[in-house]
């Protein structure tokens, strides 16, 4: 039975060079007080001058860009196949005139990396979302012809105003037409004020544990409310981190909608697909939630046949230098075996069969 990791990132060498050439977030650099260690600074506000340079962002080593390290990690954790994707913030920050060419170069690099490890690697491509719509649509079409591409990874900002912007419709139409799934992944989190004046004392816990999942939840809710899935009934989206908090909050979203007089007057509470229908028809959820409780909510909301194992490698490496196994991986394996205790078939499906079927791997 195959084990397939659908949530696993890479910064290909071309992208790392781009980050090394930059002076504002996102960038990679070394600081004078620690010249031997490069740091990857990507999240909004991560280079705040009040943070010592040696704890800004995260150390970046070859596990972020060297595919041999990804393969070694897969071997170590018994992962047969990985569907790799460029990590955040993708190409969101590039000026319009540079984005199209950068996307083609990075997608070609990733395609070539996959071809080197036939059968072990597939990928989600990257879209030049700051470019003109025609350039984005052309890249969607081009990706559909690349052997190892199985969809696209996207953040929540879309063309700049979020995923409920009508201007995205031609992109959604192209993704639907070419049968390409969106792997929706957070990056921007929540405004830093919500974390309070002591936020610096809590490291990355609040933005990563709560900001990321809430960002995803809000982005998907906006898609739902703006009727994206009423217009694009076959548009499929894989949500990172088991859907943020969507499985837990879907009932509340549906109830708030039904009780909204303003929406009712506009006829928006009827003649629409409800959240539960979309969760079971258009949405897939990764199994990167590290606990049985969250995983069971995801399975209840979308069905065990729509859940896909993931690791988030190379993020969350073990802090112990001699550790071989990554806690982030064993926690996700453990959650699957507990959530599907007594149902080996469902566990196998989540570990790999679902990904093979949904992403048409090995075909
Ligand atoms: O640790 C982090 O900042 C991240 C990140 O930026 N992206 C991701 O996918 N996981 C963790």
Short mmCIF file of C-alpha atoms and ligand atoms in Angstrom, two decimals:
data_model
loop_
_atom_site.label_atom_id
_atom_site.label_comp_id
_atom_site.label_asym_id
_atom_site.label_seq_id
_atom_site.Cartn_x
_atom_site.Cartn_y
_atom_site.Cartn_z
CA UNK A 1 0.00 0.00 0.00
CA UNK A 2 1.55 3.34 -1.00
CA UNK A 3 2.25 6.19 1.37
CA UNK A 4 1.87 9.53 -0.38
CA UNK A 5 2.76 12.93 1.07
CA UNK A 6 0.69 15.69 -0.56
CA UNK A 7 1.86 18.53 1.66
CA UNK A 8 5.63 18.83 1.27
CA UNK A 9 7.48 21.89 0.09
CA UNK A 10 10.61 22.90 -1.71
CA UNK A 11 12.32 26.15 -2.57
CA UNK A 12 14.05 25.23 -5.86
CA UNK A 13 17.55 26.73 -6.32
CA UNK A 14 16.22 29.41 -8.74
CA UNK A 15 13.82 30.62 -6.06
CA UNK A 16 16.50 30.60 -3.33
CA UNK A 17 18.73 32.76 -5.59
CA UNK A 18 15.81 35.15 -6.01
CA UNK A 19 15.37 35.34 -2.22
CA UNK A 20 19.10 35.85 -1.70
CA UNK A 21 19.00 38.85 -4.06
CA UNK A 22 16.31 40.62 -2.02
CA UNK A 23 16.55 43.09 0.88
CA UNK A 24 12.89 43.14 1.99
CA UNK A 25 10.64 40.26 3.13
CA UNK A 26 10.76 37.62 1.72
CA UNK A 27 14.53 37.17 1.68
CA UNK A 28 17.43 34.92 2.70
CA UNK A 29 20.50 36.43 4.32
CA UNK A 30 23.15 36.06 6.96
CA UNK A 31 23.55 38.63 9.70
CA UNK A 32 26.85 40.10 10.95
CA UNK A 33 26.43 38.60 14.44
CA UNK A 34 25.98 35.02 13.03
CA UNK A 35 27.80 34.91 9.67
CA UNK A 36 27.72 31.08 9.44
CA UNK A 37 23.95 30.69 9.41
CA UNK A 38 21.60 31.86 6.64
CA UNK A 39 18.10 32.76 7.72
CA UNK A 40 14.90 32.43 5.75
CA UNK A 41 12.67 35.42 6.46
CA UNK A 42 9.28 34.99 4.82
CA UNK A 43 6.34 35.79 7.09
CA UNK A 44 4.98 39.33 7.34
CA UNK A 45 6.72 41.17 10.20
CA UNK A 46 9.35 38.47 10.73
CA UNK A 47 12.24 40.92 10.38
CA UNK A 48 10.97 43.29 13.02
CA UNK A 49 14.11 45.11 14.32
CA UNK A 50 13.03 44.32 17.91
CA UNK A 51 13.72 40.61 17.21
CA UNK A 52 17.40 39.63 17.55
CA UNK A 53 18.78 38.81 14.08
CA UNK A 54 19.70 35.28 15.24
CA UNK A 55 16.06 34.44 15.93
CA UNK A 56 14.46 36.14 12.93
CA UNK A 57 12.63 33.75 10.62
CA UNK A 58 14.21 30.30 10.62
CA UNK A 59 17.62 28.83 9.76
CA UNK A 60 17.67 27.65 6.16
CA UNK A 61 19.71 24.58 5.28
CA UNK A 62 19.77 22.24 2.28
CA UNK A 63 16.59 20.48 3.42
CA UNK A 64 14.77 23.53 1.98
CA UNK A 65 16.26 23.34 -1.53
CA UNK A 66 18.19 20.09 -2.07
CA UNK A 67 15.90 17.40 -3.49
CA UNK A 68 18.28 14.65 -2.34
CA UNK A 69 17.43 15.66 1.22
CA UNK A 70 13.71 15.37 0.44
CA UNK A 71 14.25 11.85 -0.89
CA UNK A 72 16.30 10.93 2.20
CA UNK A 73 13.50 12.29 4.41
CA UNK A 74 10.95 10.25 2.43
CA UNK A 75 13.06 7.10 2.82
CA UNK A 76 13.53 7.73 6.53
CA UNK A 77 9.75 8.04 7.03
CA UNK A 78 8.69 5.30 4.58
CA UNK A 79 7.02 7.75 2.19
CA UNK A 80 6.81 6.27 -1.32
CA UNK A 81 5.69 9.31 -3.27
CA UNK A 82 5.59 13.04 -2.62
CA UNK A 83 3.63 15.75 -4.40
CA UNK A 84 6.02 18.67 -3.92
CA UNK A 85 5.04 22.34 -4.02
CA UNK A 86 6.82 25.66 -3.85
CA UNK A 87 6.54 26.98 -0.30
CA UNK A 88 5.11 30.35 0.67
CA UNK A 89 5.06 33.16 -0.32
CA UNK A 90 5.31 31.72 -3.84
CA UNK A 91 5.49 34.54 -6.42
CA UNK A 92 2.98 36.83 -4.72
CA UNK A 93 5.58 39.57 -4.18
CA UNK A 94 6.88 39.85 -7.76
CA UNK A 95 6.07 42.79 -10.02
CA UNK A 96 3.58 41.93 -12.78
CA UNK A 97 6.18 42.06 -15.56
CA UNK A 98 8.50 39.53 -13.85
CA UNK A 99 5.95 37.03 -12.59
CA UNK A 100 5.12 35.15 -15.82
CA UNK A 101 8.70 34.29 -16.66
CA UNK A 102 9.57 33.45 -13.04
CA UNK A 103 6.63 31.04 -12.87
CA UNK A 104 7.61 29.29 -16.10
CA UNK A 105 11.23 28.94 -14.93
CA UNK A 106 10.30 27.61 -11.48
CA UNK A 107 7.64 25.23 -12.84
CA UNK A 108 10.11 23.89 -15.40
CA UNK A 109 12.73 23.42 -12.66
CA UNK A 110 10.25 21.53 -10.49
CA UNK A 111 9.07 19.40 -13.44
CA UNK A 112 12.70 18.48 -14.17
CA UNK A 113 13.31 17.60 -10.51
CA UNK A 114 10.27 15.26 -10.59
CA UNK A 115 11.50 13.63 -13.80
CA UNK A 116 14.79 12.77 -12.07
CA UNK A 117 12.89 10.66 -9.52
CA UNK A 118 10.28 9.02 -11.75
CA UNK A 119 7.42 7.55 -9.74
CA UNK A 120 8.54 9.14 -6.50
CA UNK A 121 7.82 12.79 -7.18
CA UNK A 122 4.89 14.77 -8.59
CA UNK A 123 4.17 18.46 -8.08
CA UNK A 124 1.70 21.28 -7.72
CA UNK A 125 2.75 24.17 -9.97
CA UNK A 126 2.98 27.86 -9.13
CA UNK A 127 0.93 30.60 -10.76
CA UNK A 128 2.17 34.12 -11.62
CA UNK A 129 -0.75 35.69 -9.74
CA UNK A 130 0.56 39.27 -9.93
CA UNK A 131 0.70 39.10 -13.75
CA UNK A 132 -2.10 39.86 -16.18
CA UNK A 133 -4.95 37.35 -16.20
CA UNK A 134 -4.05 36.10 -19.68
CA UNK A 135 -0.54 35.22 -18.45
CA UNK A 136 -1.94 33.32 -15.48
CA UNK A 137 -4.42 31.43 -17.64
CA UNK A 138 -1.68 30.56 -20.13
CA UNK A 139 0.40 29.07 -17.31
CA UNK A 140 -2.58 27.01 -16.10
CA UNK A 141 -2.89 25.60 -19.62
CA UNK A 142 0.86 24.98 -19.90
CA UNK A 143 0.99 23.20 -16.53
CA UNK A 144 -1.78 20.85 -17.66
CA UNK A 145 0.62 19.55 -20.33
CA UNK A 146 3.54 18.87 -17.97
CA UNK A 147 3.81 15.20 -17.07
CA UNK A 148 4.33 15.50 -13.30
CA UNK A 149 2.08 18.46 -12.49
CA UNK A 150 -1.12 17.64 -10.61
CA UNK A 151 -2.59 21.09 -9.91
CA UNK A 152 -1.41 24.40 -8.49
CA UNK A 153 -0.53 25.73 -5.06
CA UNK A 154 -2.07 29.09 -4.19
CA UNK A 155 -2.11 31.45 -1.24
CA UNK A 156 -5.18 33.27 0.00
CA UNK A 157 -4.52 36.67 -1.60
CA UNK A 158 -5.44 35.61 -5.15
CA UNK A 159 -4.87 38.53 -7.50
CA UNK A 160 -4.41 40.78 -4.48
CA UNK A 161 -7.91 41.09 -3.03
CA UNK A 162 -8.63 37.53 -1.95
CA UNK A 163 -10.21 34.48 -3.49
CA UNK A 164 -13.71 35.96 -3.67
CA UNK A 165 -12.68 38.55 -6.27
CA UNK A 166 -14.71 38.26 -9.48
CA UNK A 167 -11.57 39.03 -11.52
CA UNK A 168 -10.35 35.52 -10.57
CA UNK A 169 -13.18 33.88 -12.50
CA UNK A 170 -11.13 33.35 -15.70
CA UNK A 171 -8.47 31.61 -13.58
CA UNK A 172 -11.04 29.41 -11.86
CA UNK A 173 -12.59 28.67 -15.26
CA UNK A 174 -9.20 27.60 -16.64
CA UNK A 175 -8.44 25.43 -13.59
CA UNK A 176 -11.85 23.79 -13.89
CA UNK A 177 -11.47 23.30 -17.66
CA UNK A 178 -8.04 21.65 -17.33
CA UNK A 179 -9.09 19.61 -14.29
CA UNK A 180 -6.40 21.14 -12.09
CA UNK A 181 -6.87 21.13 -8.36
CA UNK A 182 -5.92 24.13 -6.19
CA UNK A 183 -3.81 23.33 -3.14
CA UNK A 184 -4.82 26.26 -0.93
CA UNK A 185 -2.17 27.21 1.61
CA UNK A 186 -1.93 30.10 4.08
CA UNK A 187 0.90 32.60 4.39
CA UNK A 188 -0.34 35.99 5.60
CA UNK A 189 -1.90 34.95 8.93
CA UNK A 190 -3.94 37.52 10.88
CA UNK A 191 -3.14 41.17 11.68
CA UNK A 192 -0.42 41.13 14.36
CA UNK A 193 -2.56 43.24 16.74
CA UNK A 194 -4.75 40.19 17.49
CA UNK A 195 -1.75 38.49 19.13
CA UNK A 196 -1.43 41.28 21.71
CA UNK A 197 1.49 43.26 23.11
CA UNK A 198 3.29 40.15 24.44
CA UNK A 199 3.29 38.35 21.08
CA UNK A 200 7.09 38.45 20.81
CA UNK A 201 7.33 36.29 23.94
CA UNK A 202 5.47 33.43 22.25
CA UNK A 203 7.72 32.76 19.25
CA UNK A 204 5.88 31.56 16.15
CA UNK A 205 3.16 29.66 18.03
CA UNK A 206 0.23 32.06 17.61
CA UNK A 207 0.77 32.92 13.91
CA UNK A 208 1.45 29.33 12.87
CA UNK A 209 -0.96 27.40 15.09
CA UNK A 210 -3.85 29.87 14.84
CA UNK A 211 -3.11 32.58 12.27
CA UNK A 212 -2.46 30.14 9.42
CA UNK A 213 -5.59 27.96 9.94
CA UNK A 214 -7.86 30.98 10.49
CA UNK A 215 -6.49 32.63 7.36
CA UNK A 216 -7.44 29.51 5.38
CA UNK A 217 -10.86 29.32 7.01
CA UNK A 218 -11.65 32.95 6.20
CA UNK A 219 -10.41 32.59 2.60
CA UNK A 220 -12.58 29.51 1.95
CA UNK A 221 -15.59 31.09 3.66
CA UNK A 222 -15.23 34.09 1.34
CA UNK A 223 -15.13 31.74 -1.65
CA UNK A 224 -18.31 30.07 -0.40
CA UNK A 225 -20.13 33.33 0.31
CA UNK A 226 -19.24 34.84 -3.07
CA UNK A 227 -20.65 31.78 -4.84
CA UNK A 228 -17.39 30.52 -6.40
CA UNK A 229 -18.67 26.91 -6.22
CA UNK A 230 -22.09 27.87 -7.56
CA UNK A 231 -20.34 29.22 -10.67
CA UNK A 232 -17.61 26.55 -10.87
CA UNK A 233 -19.24 23.33 -9.76
CA UNK A 234 -16.24 21.18 -10.69
CA UNK A 235 -13.54 23.35 -9.12
CA UNK A 236 -11.60 21.22 -6.64
CA UNK A 237 -9.60 22.61 -3.74
CA UNK A 238 -7.29 20.77 -1.34
CA UNK A 239 -7.15 22.71 1.93
CA UNK A 240 -3.95 22.79 3.94
CA UNK A 241 -3.92 21.85 7.62
CA UNK A 242 -7.14 19.83 7.43
CA UNK A 243 -9.11 22.86 6.33
CA UNK A 244 -7.92 25.26 9.03
CA UNK A 245 -10.96 25.34 11.27
CA UNK A 246 -13.54 24.83 8.52
CA UNK A 247 -14.69 21.30 9.57
CA UNK A 248 -15.33 22.57 13.11
CA UNK A 249 -17.00 25.84 12.06
CA UNK A 250 -18.96 24.75 8.97
CA UNK A 251 -22.23 24.46 10.92
CA UNK A 252 -21.78 27.94 12.35
CA UNK A 253 -21.00 29.43 8.93
CA UNK A 254 -24.14 27.81 7.49
CA UNK A 255 -26.27 28.98 10.44
CA UNK A 256 -25.02 32.60 10.30
CA UNK A 257 -25.79 32.63 6.58
CA UNK A 258 -29.32 31.37 7.12
CA UNK A 259 -29.98 34.00 9.79
CA UNK A 260 -28.71 36.95 7.78
CA UNK A 261 -31.64 39.19 6.82
CA UNK A 262 -29.51 41.27 4.45
CA UNK A 263 -28.47 38.20 2.47
CA UNK A 264 -32.01 36.83 2.53
CA UNK A 265 -33.38 40.05 0.96
CA UNK A 266 -30.81 39.66 -1.81
CA UNK A 267 -31.94 36.07 -2.38
CA UNK A 268 -28.51 34.77 -1.36
CA UNK A 269 -29.67 32.37 1.33
CA UNK A 270 -31.51 30.17 -1.19
CA UNK A 271 -30.62 28.63 -4.54
CA UNK A 272 -27.05 28.01 -3.48
CA UNK A 273 -24.95 25.00 -2.63
CA UNK A 274 -24.51 24.67 1.11
CA UNK A 275 -21.23 24.32 2.96
CA UNK A 276 -21.70 20.61 3.67
CA UNK A 277 -22.34 19.82 0.01
CA UNK A 278 -19.18 21.70 -1.05
CA UNK A 279 -17.14 20.02 1.70
CA UNK A 280 -18.14 16.61 0.34
CA UNK A 281 -17.97 17.44 -3.37
CA UNK A 282 -15.29 20.06 -4.10
CA UNK A 283 -13.06 20.14 -1.04
CA UNK A 284 -10.29 17.75 -0.09
CA UNK A 285 -8.45 18.08 3.22
CA UNK A 286 -4.88 17.20 4.02
CA UNK A 287 -4.21 15.27 7.22
CA UNK A 288 -1.67 17.74 8.64
CA UNK A 289 -3.37 18.43 11.96
CA UNK A 290 -1.20 16.33 14.35
CA UNK A 291 -4.08 14.95 16.44
CA UNK A 292 -6.87 12.42 16.32
CA UNK A 293 -9.44 15.02 17.39
CA UNK A 294 -8.82 17.37 14.45
CA UNK A 295 -8.52 14.49 12.00
CA UNK A 296 -11.86 13.00 13.05
CA UNK A 297 -13.53 16.40 12.51
CA UNK A 298 -11.98 16.54 9.03
CA UNK A 299 -13.16 13.00 8.23
CA UNK A 300 -16.66 13.79 9.52
CA UNK A 301 -16.88 16.95 7.43
CA UNK A 302 -15.52 15.75 4.09
CA UNK A 303 -15.31 11.96 4.38
CA UNK A 304 -12.30 9.69 4.94
CA UNK A 305 -12.16 9.22 1.16
CA UNK A 306 -11.24 12.92 0.80
CA UNK A 307 -8.44 13.08 3.40
CA UNK A 308 -4.79 12.96 2.27
CA UNK A 309 -1.65 12.39 4.36
CA UNK A 310 0.95 15.17 4.51
CA UNK A 311 4.02 16.27 6.46
CA UNK A 312 4.73 20.00 5.80
CA UNK A 313 8.42 19.08 5.32
CA UNK A 314 10.86 20.87 5.52
CA UNK A 315 9.06 23.07 8.04
CA UNK A 316 8.95 21.96 11.68
CA UNK A 317 12.27 20.05 11.79
CA UNK A 318 13.08 18.41 15.14
CA UNK A 319 14.95 20.74 17.48
CA UNK A 320 17.16 17.91 18.79
CA UNK A 321 20.24 17.70 16.56
CA UNK A 322 20.50 13.90 16.67
CA UNK A 323 16.80 13.20 16.04
CA UNK A 324 16.20 10.95 13.02
CA UNK A 325 12.42 10.86 13.00
CA UNK A 326 10.44 14.07 12.71
CA UNK A 327 7.79 14.53 15.39
CA UNK A 328 5.65 16.41 12.86
CA UNK A 329 5.52 13.23 10.76
CA UNK A 330 5.07 10.67 13.52
CA UNK A 331 2.29 12.83 15.04
CA UNK A 332 0.38 12.76 11.73
CA UNK A 333 0.94 8.99 11.33
CA UNK A 334 -0.22 8.49 14.94
CA UNK A 335 -3.34 10.60 14.42
CA UNK A 336 -4.32 8.48 11.39
CA UNK A 337 -3.84 5.20 13.20
CA UNK A 338 -5.86 6.38 16.22
CA UNK A 339 -8.65 8.08 14.24
CA UNK A 340 -9.13 4.97 12.03
CA UNK A 341 -8.49 2.29 14.67
CA UNK A 342 -10.19 -0.91 13.51
CA UNK A 343 -10.62 0.38 9.95
CA UNK A 344 -7.32 -0.42 8.22
CA UNK A 345 -8.78 0.24 4.78
CA UNK A 346 -9.72 3.83 5.69
CA UNK A 347 -6.26 4.38 7.22
CA UNK A 348 -4.59 3.07 4.03
CA UNK A 349 -6.80 5.32 1.94
CA UNK A 350 -5.78 8.40 3.90
CA UNK A 351 -2.11 7.38 3.86
CA UNK A 352 -1.95 6.98 0.09
CA UNK A 353 -4.80 5.42 -1.88
CA UNK A 354 -6.88 8.62 -1.87
CA UNK A 355 -3.97 10.63 -3.26
CA UNK A 356 -3.28 8.05 -5.98
CA UNK A 357 -6.96 8.09 -7.01
CA UNK A 358 -7.67 11.82 -6.71
CA UNK A 359 -4.39 13.06 -8.21
CA UNK A 360 -4.14 10.26 -10.79
CA UNK A 361 -0.62 9.35 -9.70
CA UNK A 362 1.30 6.64 -11.55
CA UNK A 363 -0.89 7.06 -14.63
O1 LIG B 1 7.25 27.70 9.87
C1 LIG B 1 6.71 28.38 9.01
O2 LIG B 1 6.79 29.60 8.93
C2 LIG B 1 5.91 27.69 7.99
C3 LIG B 1 5.66 28.33 6.74
O3 LIG B 1 6.02 29.46 6.49
N1 LIG B 1 5.02 27.63 5.81
C4 LIG B 1 4.61 26.39 6.03
O4 LIG B 1 4.06 25.76 5.15
N2 LIG B 1 4.81 25.82 7.24
C5 LIG B 1 5.45 26.46 8.21
#
